[in-house]
Amino acid sequence: MGPGGACWRGGGVPRGLKRWLSSSAPAPRVCVVGSGPAGFYTAQHILKHHGGARVDIFEKLPVPFGLVRFGVAPDHPEVKSYGAEDNRVLGIPGENLSGVYSARAFVGWYNGLPENRDLKPDLSCETALILGHGNVALDIARILLSPLHLLRKTDITDGSLAALACSKVKRVWLVGRRGPLQVAFTIKELREMINLPGARPVLNPADFTGLENAIKDAPRPRKRLTELMIKTALKKPGVKPMEAQAAAPREWGLKFQRSPQEVLPTTDGRRARGIRLALTRLEGSGDSAKAIPTGDVEEVECGLVLSSIGYRILPLDPAVPFDTQRGVIPNSSGRVEGVPGLYCSGWVKRGPTGVIITTMNDSFDTAHSVLEDLQGGVLDVSTSREGFGAVESTLRSRGVRPVSFSDWEKIDAAEVARGKAAGKPREKIVDPQEMLQLIGH
């Protein structure tokens, strides 16, 4: 699975279940596929509450932790949270032009995800446009506009730091289909963006007309978030415009009620030069409000377009059921429908939403189901199974040498040592072949 979810055979502790410490209790073998947060949290919980369980975790990359390592902005090491195997496509003309990238690929590039190490995004334009109003969109805007001295202290890769050092981007627009009351980012991330050194927010006061009344009865997080946007939009600069521009040579802003219609090409038809946006009106209110095109359009000049409209889960295997409409494995509390003994967690279970605490609680819920099924005799643990021993012999017969956790510790030590020399927490190795050479494979 991708790092946004985990599947395995075999949360809170099931009510009434005590930790199994009896030496005569069956010793189930649990196989977890995917070493992201969902996989680790579930493994942790099963091991904590079943004294005899043995858990093997399998990962396609030579390094563990999924999008804890690869998904979150390098200047947010305390968050480390989201992911899935693929990105949603825009489905509009021009999205394959040079200069148009998915958020997933761009985030993977600056975070050292091996599959994105050769992305080489063109940062030679002055204006970038991000489609999406979530935390990932704010992450990307912040990375594009952050002073280099702040980024140098993080584990951002050397290659992406060098590219950002040469970047000409000085303006970033974040565009959403709906209005201020439907933005998906959180107040902490917005406040950090507003206070970013050298970059000033550009919010149109007209976008927030009448919202003070609309949010009177809104939940407190939504109310505080909207109040911060209103305050920022109405804030009068204390210095003259020219002085403000000199103090903050870069800027970013939020555009609401605009839906992407077409990425506009340069005259040679190869690169993005701008984007045509359909203006929308809202039907309904709150999170359920729908964006309906009005018939009016707007063109925005930009040479870099980043799509942050969500992630997409890919089917795992024909033997595993998959709901293509919802993009999840059909399940009940993590139990995969129609396949006894198979469970799922993370985004493959509930769809690509939520942050690390959501994934943690969701993983505990699936662990609850596994432990319940073990206690209830639903799972057959009477026959001994070899677990990784059987898999390892199969791999070796195919000439495949797996990377062990102790191998990962060698890679980890090398990255930390390289980072220390550069004054960073770590310098990620982005080439899997270099990782394998480092451990003698």
CSV table of C-alpha atoms in Angstrom, one decimal:
chain,number,residue,atom,x,y,z
A,1,MET,CA,0.0,0.0,0.0
A,2,GLY,CA,1.0,3.6,-0.2
A,3,PRO,CA,2.1,5.4,2.9
A,4,GLY,CA,-1.4,6.7,3.5
A,5,GLY,CA,-2.8,3.4,4.6
A,6,ALA,CA,-2.0,-0.1,5.6
A,7,CYS,CA,-3.5,-3.6,5.1
A,8,TRP,CA,-2.7,-6.6,7.1
A,9,ARG,CA,-3.8,-10.1,8.0
A,10,GLY,CA,-4.1,-11.5,11.3
A,11,GLY,CA,-6.8,1.9,18.9
A,12,GLY,CA,-8.4,1.6,22.2
A,13,VAL,CA,-8.3,-1.7,23.9
A,14,PRO,CA,-11.5,-3.7,23.2
A,15,ARG,CA,-13.8,-3.2,26.2
A,16,GLY,CA,-13.6,-6.1,28.6
A,17,LEU,CA,-10.4,-7.5,27.0
A,18,LYS,CA,-7.4,-7.8,29.2
A,19,ARG,CA,-3.8,-7.9,28.0
A,20,TRP,CA,-3.0,-11.5,27.1
A,21,LEU,CA,0.0,-12.6,29.0
A,22,SER,CA,-0.6,-16.3,29.3
A,23,SER,CA,2.2,-18.4,27.8
A,24,SER,CA,-0.4,-20.9,26.7
A,25,ALA,CA,-2.3,-18.3,24.7
A,26,PRO,CA,-2.1,-18.7,20.9
A,27,ALA,CA,0.7,-16.6,19.3
A,28,PRO,CA,-0.9,-15.0,16.2
A,29,ARG,CA,1.3,-13.7,13.4
A,30,VAL,CA,0.2,-10.4,11.9
A,31,CYS,CA,1.5,-9.1,8.6
A,32,VAL,CA,1.3,-5.3,8.0
A,33,VAL,CA,1.8,-4.0,4.5
A,34,GLY,CA,2.9,-0.3,4.6
A,35,SER,CA,5.1,1.3,7.2
A,36,GLY,CA,3.4,4.6,7.4
A,37,PRO,CA,1.6,6.0,10.5
A,38,ALA,CA,-1.5,3.8,10.0
A,39,GLY,CA,0.6,0.6,9.9
A,40,PHE,CA,2.8,1.5,12.9
A,41,TYR,CA,0.0,2.7,15.1
A,42,THR,CA,-2.0,-0.4,14.5
A,43,ALA,CA,1.1,-2.7,15.0
A,44,GLN,CA,1.9,-0.8,18.2
A,45,HIS,CA,-1.5,-1.2,19.6
A,46,ILE,CA,-1.8,-5.0,18.9
A,47,LEU,CA,1.6,-5.6,20.4
A,48,LYS,CA,0.7,-3.5,23.5
A,49,HIS,CA,-2.5,-5.4,24.2
A,50,HIS,CA,-1.7,-8.9,23.1
A,51,GLY,CA,1.3,-10.3,24.8
A,52,GLY,CA,1.9,-13.2,22.3
A,53,ALA,CA,1.4,-11.4,19.0
A,54,ARG,CA,4.2,-11.2,16.5
A,55,VAL,CA,4.0,-8.4,13.9
A,56,ASP,CA,6.0,-8.2,10.6
A,57,ILE,CA,5.8,-4.9,8.7
A,58,PHE,CA,6.6,-4.8,5.0
A,59,GLU,CA,7.6,-1.6,3.1
A,60,LYS,CA,8.3,-1.1,-0.6
A,61,LEU,CA,11.1,1.5,0.0
A,62,PRO,CA,14.4,0.8,1.8
A,63,VAL,CA,13.3,3.3,4.5
A,64,PRO,CA,10.3,3.2,6.8
A,65,PHE,CA,7.7,5.7,8.2
A,66,GLY,CA,6.0,6.6,4.9
A,67,LEU,CA,4.7,10.1,4.8
A,68,VAL,CA,5.9,10.8,8.3
A,69,ARG,CA,9.2,11.0,6.4
A,70,PHE,CA,8.0,12.1,2.9
A,71,GLY,CA,4.7,13.9,3.3
A,72,VAL,CA,5.0,16.9,5.5
A,73,ALA,CA,6.8,20.2,5.0
A,74,PRO,CA,10.4,19.9,6.3
A,75,ASP,CA,9.9,23.0,8.5
A,76,HIS,CA,7.0,21.2,10.3
A,77,PRO,CA,8.8,18.1,11.8
A,78,GLU,CA,6.3,18.0,14.7
A,79,VAL,CA,3.4,17.4,12.4
A,80,LYS,CA,4.5,14.8,9.8
A,81,SER,CA,1.0,13.6,8.6
A,82,TYR,CA,-0.8,13.0,5.3
A,83,GLY,CA,-0.6,10.8,2.2
A,84,ALA,CA,-1.9,8.4,-0.4
A,85,GLU,CA,-0.6,6.5,-3.4
A,86,ASP,CA,-1.7,8.9,-6.1
A,87,ASN,CA,-3.2,12.3,-6.7
A,88,ARG,CA,-6.5,13.4,-8.1
A,89,VAL,CA,-6.4,14.8,-11.6
A,90,LEU,CA,-7.9,18.1,-12.6
A,91,GLY,CA,-9.5,16.8,-15.8
A,92,ILE,CA,-9.0,20.1,-17.7
A,93,PRO,CA,-7.2,21.1,-20.9
A,94,GLY,CA,-3.5,22.0,-20.4
A,95,GLU,CA,-2.9,20.1,-17.1
A,96,ASN,CA,-0.1,18.1,-18.8
A,97,LEU,CA,1.8,21.3,-19.8
A,98,SER,CA,5.3,21.9,-18.4
A,99,GLY,CA,5.0,24.0,-15.3
A,100,VAL,CA,1.9,22.1,-14.0
A,101,TYR,CA,2.5,19.7,-11.1
A,102,SER,CA,0.5,17.8,-8.5
A,103,ALA,CA,1.0,18.8,-4.9
A,104,ARG,CA,1.9,15.2,-4.1
A,105,ALA,CA,4.8,15.2,-6.6
A,106,PHE,CA,6.0,18.7,-5.5
A,107,VAL,CA,5.9,17.8,-1.8
A,108,GLY,CA,7.7,14.5,-2.6
A,109,TRP,CA,10.3,16.5,-4.5
A,110,TYR,CA,11.3,18.8,-1.6
A,111,ASN,CA,10.9,16.0,0.9
A,112,GLY,CA,13.3,13.5,-0.9
A,113,LEU,CA,10.7,10.9,-2.0
A,114,PRO,CA,12.8,8.8,-4.4
A,115,GLU,CA,10.1,8.7,-7.2
A,116,ASN,CA,10.0,12.5,-7.3
A,117,ARG,CA,13.7,13.3,-7.0
A,118,ASP,CA,14.0,14.1,-10.7
A,119,LEU,CA,11.0,16.4,-10.9
A,120,LYS,CA,13.1,19.6,-11.6
A,121,PRO,CA,10.2,22.1,-11.3
A,122,ASP,CA,10.7,25.3,-13.3
A,123,LEU,CA,10.7,28.1,-10.7
A,124,SER,CA,11.7,30.8,-13.2
A,125,CYS,CA,8.3,32.6,-13.2
A,126,GLU,CA,7.2,35.4,-10.8
A,127,THR,CA,3.7,34.1,-10.0
A,128,ALA,CA,2.7,30.6,-8.9
A,129,LEU,CA,-0.9,29.5,-8.4
A,130,ILE,CA,-2.0,26.7,-6.1
A,131,LEU,CA,-5.4,25.1,-6.6
A,132,GLY,CA,-6.7,24.2,-3.1
A,133,HIS,CA,-7.4,25.7,0.3
A,134,GLY,CA,-6.0,23.0,2.6
A,135,ASN,CA,-2.9,22.7,4.8
A,136,VAL,CA,-0.9,21.1,2.0
A,137,ALA,CA,-1.5,24.2,-0.2
A,138,LEU,CA,-0.3,26.4,2.6
A,139,ASP,CA,2.7,24.2,3.1
A,140,ILE,CA,3.7,24.6,-0.5
A,141,ALA,CA,3.1,28.3,-0.5
A,142,ARG,CA,5.2,28.7,2.6
A,143,ILE,CA,8.1,26.6,1.1
A,144,LEU,CA,8.0,28.7,-2.1
A,145,LEU,CA,8.1,32.0,-0.2
A,146,SER,CA,10.2,31.2,2.9
A,147,PRO,CA,13.6,32.9,3.4
A,148,LEU,CA,16.4,30.5,2.6
A,149,HIS,CA,18.0,30.9,6.1
A,150,LEU,CA,14.9,29.3,7.6
A,151,LEU,CA,14.8,26.4,5.1
A,152,ARG,CA,18.5,25.6,5.5
A,153,LYS,CA,17.9,24.5,9.1
A,154,THR,CA,15.4,21.8,8.1
A,155,ASP,CA,15.9,18.4,6.4
A,156,ILE,CA,14.8,19.7,3.0
A,157,THR,CA,16.9,18.1,0.3
A,158,ASP,CA,20.0,19.8,-1.0
A,159,GLY,CA,18.7,19.7,-4.6
A,160,SER,CA,15.4,21.4,-3.8
A,161,LEU,CA,17.1,23.9,-1.6
A,162,ALA,CA,19.4,24.8,-4.5
A,163,ALA,CA,16.4,25.2,-6.8
A,164,LEU,CA,14.6,27.4,-4.3
A,165,ALA,CA,17.7,29.5,-4.0
A,166,CYS,CA,17.4,30.3,-7.7
A,167,SER,CA,13.6,30.7,-7.7
A,168,LYS,CA,12.1,33.8,-9.2
A,169,VAL,CA,8.7,33.2,-7.6
A,170,LYS,CA,7.6,36.2,-5.5
A,171,ARG,CA,3.8,35.9,-5.6
A,172,VAL,CA,1.6,32.9,-4.8
A,173,TRP,CA,-2.2,32.7,-5.2
A,174,LEU,CA,-4.1,30.0,-3.4
A,175,VAL,CA,-7.4,29.4,-5.3
A,176,GLY,CA,-10.5,27.6,-4.0
A,177,ARG,CA,-13.9,26.7,-5.6
A,178,ARG,CA,-15.8,27.7,-2.5
A,179,GLY,CA,-15.7,30.6,0.0
A,180,PRO,CA,-13.9,31.6,3.2
A,181,LEU,CA,-16.3,29.5,5.3
A,182,GLN,CA,-15.3,26.3,3.5
A,183,VAL,CA,-11.4,26.6,3.6
A,184,ALA,CA,-9.9,23.3,4.9
A,185,PHE,CA,-6.7,24.7,6.4
A,186,THR,CA,-6.3,25.2,10.1
A,187,ILE,CA,-5.6,28.4,12.1
A,188,LYS,CA,-2.1,27.4,13.2
A,189,GLU,CA,-1.0,27.0,9.6
A,190,LEU,CA,-2.8,30.2,8.5
A,191,ARG,CA,-1.2,32.3,11.3
A,192,GLU,CA,2.2,31.0,10.4
A,193,MET,CA,1.7,32.0,6.8
A,194,ILE,CA,0.5,35.5,7.8
A,195,ASN,CA,3.6,35.9,9.9
A,196,LEU,CA,6.0,34.6,7.4
A,197,PRO,CA,9.1,36.9,7.2
A,198,GLY,CA,9.5,38.8,4.0
A,199,ALA,CA,6.0,37.9,2.6
A,200,ARG,CA,2.8,39.9,3.0
A,201,PRO,CA,-0.8,38.6,2.8
A,202,VAL,CA,-3.1,40.0,0.2
A,203,LEU,CA,-6.7,39.3,1.1
A,204,ASN,CA,-9.7,41.2,-0.5
A,205,PRO,CA,-12.0,42.7,2.2
A,206,ALA,CA,-14.9,42.3,-0.1
A,207,ASP,CA,-14.6,38.5,0.1
A,208,PHE,CA,-15.5,38.7,3.8
A,209,THR,CA,-18.4,41.1,3.8
A,210,GLY,CA,-21.1,40.0,6.2
A,211,LEU,CA,-19.2,37.0,7.5
A,212,GLU,CA,-19.1,38.3,11.1
A,213,ASN,CA,-22.8,37.6,11.4
A,214,ALA,CA,-22.6,34.3,9.5
A,215,ILE,CA,-20.0,32.8,12.0
A,216,LYS,CA,-21.8,33.8,15.2
A,217,ASP,CA,-23.1,30.3,15.8
A,218,ALA,CA,-20.2,28.5,14.0
A,219,PRO,CA,-18.0,26.0,15.9
A,220,ARG,CA,-15.2,27.8,17.7
A,221,PRO,CA,-12.3,26.6,15.4
A,222,ARG,CA,-14.2,27.8,12.3
A,223,LYS,CA,-15.1,31.1,14.0
A,224,ARG,CA,-11.6,31.8,15.0
A,225,LEU,CA,-10.2,30.9,11.6
A,226,THR,CA,-12.6,33.2,9.8
A,227,GLU,CA,-12.0,36.0,12.3
A,228,LEU,CA,-8.3,35.8,11.6
A,229,MET,CA,-8.9,36.0,7.8
A,230,ILE,CA,-11.2,39.0,8.3
A,231,LYS,CA,-8.7,40.8,10.6
A,232,THR,CA,-5.9,40.2,8.0
A,233,ALA,CA,-8.0,41.4,5.1
A,234,LEU,CA,-9.0,44.6,6.9
A,235,LYS,CA,-5.6,45.3,8.5
A,236,LYS,CA,-4.3,48.8,7.5
A,237,PRO,CA,-0.5,48.8,7.0
A,238,GLY,CA,1.3,51.1,9.4
A,239,VAL,CA,3.8,52.2,6.7
A,240,LYS,CA,3.6,53.6,3.2
A,241,PRO,CA,2.9,51.1,0.4
A,242,MET,CA,6.4,51.5,-1.1
A,243,GLU,CA,8.0,50.9,2.3
A,244,ALA,CA,5.8,47.8,2.9
A,245,GLN,CA,6.8,46.4,-0.5
A,246,ALA,CA,10.5,46.9,0.3
A,247,ALA,CA,10.0,45.2,3.7
A,248,ALA,CA,8.1,42.3,2.2
A,249,PRO,CA,9.3,41.7,-1.4
A,250,ARG,CA,7.1,38.6,-1.7
A,251,GLU,CA,3.3,38.3,-1.3
A,252,TRP,CA,0.6,35.6,-1.2
A,253,GLY,CA,-3.2,35.8,-1.3
A,254,LEU,CA,-6.4,33.8,-1.2
A,255,LYS,CA,-8.8,33.7,-4.2
A,256,PHE,CA,-12.3,32.3,-3.5
A,257,GLN,CA,-15.2,30.9,-5.6
A,258,ARG,CA,-13.0,30.1,-8.6
A,259,SER,CA,-12.8,26.7,-10.3
A,260,PRO,CA,-10.0,25.8,-12.8
A,261,GLN,CA,-11.3,25.6,-16.4
A,262,GLU,CA,-8.1,25.5,-18.5
A,263,VAL,CA,-4.3,25.9,-18.1
A,264,LEU,CA,-3.3,28.3,-20.8
A,265,PRO,CA,-0.3,27.5,-22.9
A,266,THR,CA,2.6,29.7,-24.1
A,267,THR,CA,2.7,30.5,-27.8
A,268,ASP,CA,4.9,27.5,-28.5
A,269,GLY,CA,2.2,25.3,-26.8
A,270,ARG,CA,4.7,23.7,-24.4
A,271,ARG,CA,4.5,25.6,-21.1
A,272,ALA,CA,1.9,27.1,-18.8
A,273,ARG,CA,1.5,30.8,-19.0
A,274,GLY,CA,-1.7,31.2,-17.0
A,275,ILE,CA,-5.0,29.7,-16.0
A,276,ARG,CA,-8.6,30.4,-16.9
A,277,LEU,CA,-10.9,30.2,-13.8
A,278,ALA,CA,-14.6,29.9,-13.8
A,279,LEU,CA,-16.3,32.1,-11.2
A,280,THR,CA,-18.7,30.3,-9.0
A,281,ARG,CA,-21.6,31.0,-6.7
A,282,LEU,CA,-22.4,28.9,-3.6
A,283,GLU,CA,-25.6,26.9,-3.1
A,284,GLY,CA,-26.2,25.8,0.4
A,285,SER,CA,-24.1,26.7,3.4
A,286,GLY,CA,-21.3,25.4,5.6
A,287,ASP,CA,-19.3,22.3,4.6
A,288,SER,CA,-22.0,21.1,2.4
A,289,ALA,CA,-22.1,24.2,0.2
A,290,LYS,CA,-21.7,23.5,-3.6
A,291,ALA,CA,-19.8,25.6,-6.0
A,292,ILE,CA,-21.9,26.3,-9.2
A,293,PRO,CA,-20.3,28.1,-12.2
A,294,THR,CA,-21.8,31.5,-13.0
A,295,GLY,CA,-20.7,31.6,-16.6
A,296,ASP,CA,-18.1,34.4,-15.9
A,297,VAL,CA,-14.4,33.6,-16.2
A,298,GLU,CA,-11.1,35.1,-15.1
A,299,GLU,CA,-7.6,34.6,-16.4
A,300,VAL,CA,-4.6,34.7,-14.1
A,301,GLU,CA,-1.1,34.9,-15.4
A,302,CYS,CA,1.2,32.3,-13.8
A,303,GLY,CA,4.0,30.1,-15.0
A,304,LEU,CA,3.7,27.5,-12.2
A,305,VAL,CA,0.4,25.7,-11.4
A,306,LEU,CA,0.3,23.3,-8.4
A,307,SER,CA,-2.8,21.1,-7.9
A,308,SER,CA,-3.6,20.5,-4.3
A,309,ILE,CA,-7.2,19.2,-4.7
A,310,GLY,CA,-6.8,15.9,-2.8
A,311,TYR,CA,-5.3,12.5,-3.1
A,312,ARG,CA,-6.4,9.2,-4.6
A,313,ILE,CA,-6.1,5.7,-3.4
A,314,LEU,CA,-5.1,3.0,-5.9
A,315,PRO,CA,-6.4,-0.6,-5.8
A,316,LEU,CA,-4.0,-2.9,-4.1
A,317,ASP,CA,-4.7,-6.3,-5.8
A,318,PRO,CA,-7.5,-7.9,-7.7
A,319,ALA,CA,-8.0,-10.2,-4.7
A,320,VAL,CA,-8.7,-7.2,-2.4
A,321,PRO,CA,-12.2,-5.6,-2.9
A,322,PHE,CA,-12.1,-1.9,-3.9
A,323,ASP,CA,-14.7,0.8,-4.1
A,324,THR,CA,-13.7,2.9,-7.1
A,325,GLN,CA,-16.3,5.6,-6.4
A,326,ARG,CA,-15.2,6.3,-2.8
A,327,GLY,CA,-11.6,5.3,-3.4
A,328,VAL,CA,-11.5,3.0,-0.4
A,329,ILE,CA,-11.4,-0.7,0.5
A,330,PRO,CA,-14.9,-1.6,1.6
A,331,ASN,CA,-14.8,-2.4,5.3
A,332,SER,CA,-16.5,-2.4,8.7
A,333,SER,CA,-14.4,-1.0,11.5
A,334,GLY,CA,-11.3,-2.0,9.5
A,335,ARG,CA,-12.6,-5.6,8.6
A,336,VAL,CA,-12.4,-5.9,4.8
A,337,GLU,CA,-15.8,-7.0,3.5
A,338,GLY,CA,-15.8,-10.6,2.2
A,339,VAL,CA,-12.2,-11.4,3.1
A,340,PRO,CA,-12.0,-12.8,6.7
A,341,GLY,CA,-8.7,-12.2,8.3
A,342,LEU,CA,-7.9,-9.1,6.2
A,343,TYR,CA,-8.0,-5.6,7.7
A,344,CYS,CA,-7.3,-2.1,6.6
A,345,SER,CA,-6.4,1.2,8.2
A,346,GLY,CA,-5.5,4.8,7.3
A,347,TRP,CA,-6.7,6.4,4.1
A,348,VAL,CA,-7.4,3.1,2.3
A,349,LYS,CA,-10.0,2.6,5.1
A,350,ARG,CA,-11.7,6.0,5.3
A,351,GLY,CA,-10.5,8.0,2.3
A,352,PRO,CA,-7.8,10.7,2.1
A,353,THR,CA,-8.9,13.0,4.9
A,354,GLY,CA,-7.6,14.0,8.3
A,355,VAL,CA,-4.3,14.5,10.0
A,356,ILE,CA,-2.0,12.4,12.2
A,357,ILE,CA,-4.4,12.2,15.2
A,358,THR,CA,-7.2,11.1,13.0
A,359,THR,CA,-5.0,8.3,11.6
A,360,MET,CA,-3.9,7.3,15.1
A,361,ASN,CA,-7.5,6.9,16.4
A,362,ASP,CA,-8.5,5.2,13.2
A,363,SER,CA,-5.7,2.7,13.6
A,364,PHE,CA,-6.6,2.0,17.2
A,365,ASP,CA,-10.2,1.3,15.9
A,366,THR,CA,-8.8,-1.3,13.5
A,367,ALA,CA,-6.6,-2.8,16.2
A,368,HIS,CA,-9.7,-3.1,18.3
A,369,SER,CA,-11.3,-5.2,15.6
A,370,VAL,CA,-8.3,-7.5,15.2
A,371,LEU,CA,-8.1,-8.1,19.0
A,372,GLU,CA,-11.9,-8.7,19.2
A,373,ASP,CA,-11.6,-11.3,16.4
A,374,LEU,CA,-8.7,-13.0,18.0
A,375,GLN,CA,-10.5,-13.2,21.3
A,376,GLY,CA,-13.7,-14.4,19.7
A,377,GLY,CA,-12.1,-17.2,17.8
A,378,VAL,CA,-12.9,-15.6,14.4
A,379,LEU,CA,-9.2,-15.9,13.3
A,380,ASP,CA,-7.6,-19.3,13.1
A,381,VAL,CA,-4.3,-19.2,15.0
A,382,SER,CA,-4.2,-22.9,15.8
A,383,THR,CA,-1.6,-23.7,13.1
A,384,SER,CA,1.9,-22.3,13.3
A,385,ARG,CA,2.8,-19.8,10.6
A,386,GLU,CA,6.3,-18.8,9.8
A,387,GLY,CA,5.6,-15.1,9.1
A,388,PHE,CA,8.6,-13.3,7.7
A,389,GLY,CA,10.7,-16.5,7.7
A,390,ALA,CA,8.6,-17.9,4.8
A,391,VAL,CA,8.6,-14.6,3.0
A,392,GLU,CA,12.3,-14.2,3.3
A,393,SER,CA,13.1,-17.6,1.8
A,394,THR,CA,10.8,-16.8,-1.1
A,395,LEU,CA,12.5,-13.5,-1.7
A,396,ARG,CA,16.0,-15.0,-1.5
A,397,SER,CA,15.0,-17.7,-4.0
A,398,ARG,CA,14.2,-14.8,-6.4
A,399,GLY,CA,17.5,-13.1,-5.7
A,400,VAL,CA,15.8,-10.3,-3.7
A,401,ARG,CA,17.7,-9.2,-0.5
A,402,PRO,CA,15.3,-7.4,1.8
A,403,VAL,CA,16.4,-4.3,3.9
A,404,SER,CA,16.1,-5.0,7.6
A,405,PHE,CA,15.5,-2.5,10.3
A,406,SER,CA,19.1,-2.6,11.4
A,407,ASP,CA,20.0,-1.8,7.7
A,408,TRP,CA,17.6,1.2,8.0
A,409,GLU,CA,19.5,2.3,11.2
A,410,LYS,CA,22.7,2.4,9.1
A,411,ILE,CA,21.0,4.6,6.5
A,412,ASP,CA,19.5,6.8,9.3
A,413,ALA,CA,22.9,7.2,10.9
A,414,ALA,CA,24.5,8.2,7.5
A,415,GLU,CA,21.7,10.8,6.8
A,416,VAL,CA,22.1,12.3,10.3
A,417,ALA,CA,25.9,12.5,10.0
A,418,ARG,CA,25.6,14.2,6.6
A,419,GLY,CA,23.0,16.6,8.0
A,420,LYS,CA,25.2,17.4,11.0
A,421,ALA,CA,28.0,18.4,8.6
A,422,ALA,CA,25.6,20.8,6.9
A,423,GLY,CA,24.0,22.1,10.0
A,424,LYS,CA,20.7,20.3,9.4
A,425,PRO,CA,18.7,17.6,11.3
A,426,ARG,CA,19.5,15.2,8.4
A,427,GLU,CA,20.4,15.1,4.7
A,428,LYS,CA,18.1,12.6,3.1
A,429,ILE,CA,19.5,10.1,0.6
A,430,VAL,CA,17.1,10.3,-2.3
A,431,ASP,CA,18.5,7.5,-4.5
A,432,PRO,CA,17.4,3.9,-3.4
A,433,GLN,CA,20.5,2.5,-5.1
A,434,GLU,CA,22.7,4.7,-3.0
A,435,MET,CA,20.9,3.5,0.1
A,436,LEU,CA,21.5,-0.2,-0.9
A,437,GLN,CA,25.1,0.4,-1.6
A,438,LEU,CA,25.5,2.0,1.8
A,439,ILE,CA,24.3,-1.1,3.6
A,440,GLY,CA,26.3,-3.4,1.3
A,441,HIS,CA,23.5,-4.8,-0.9
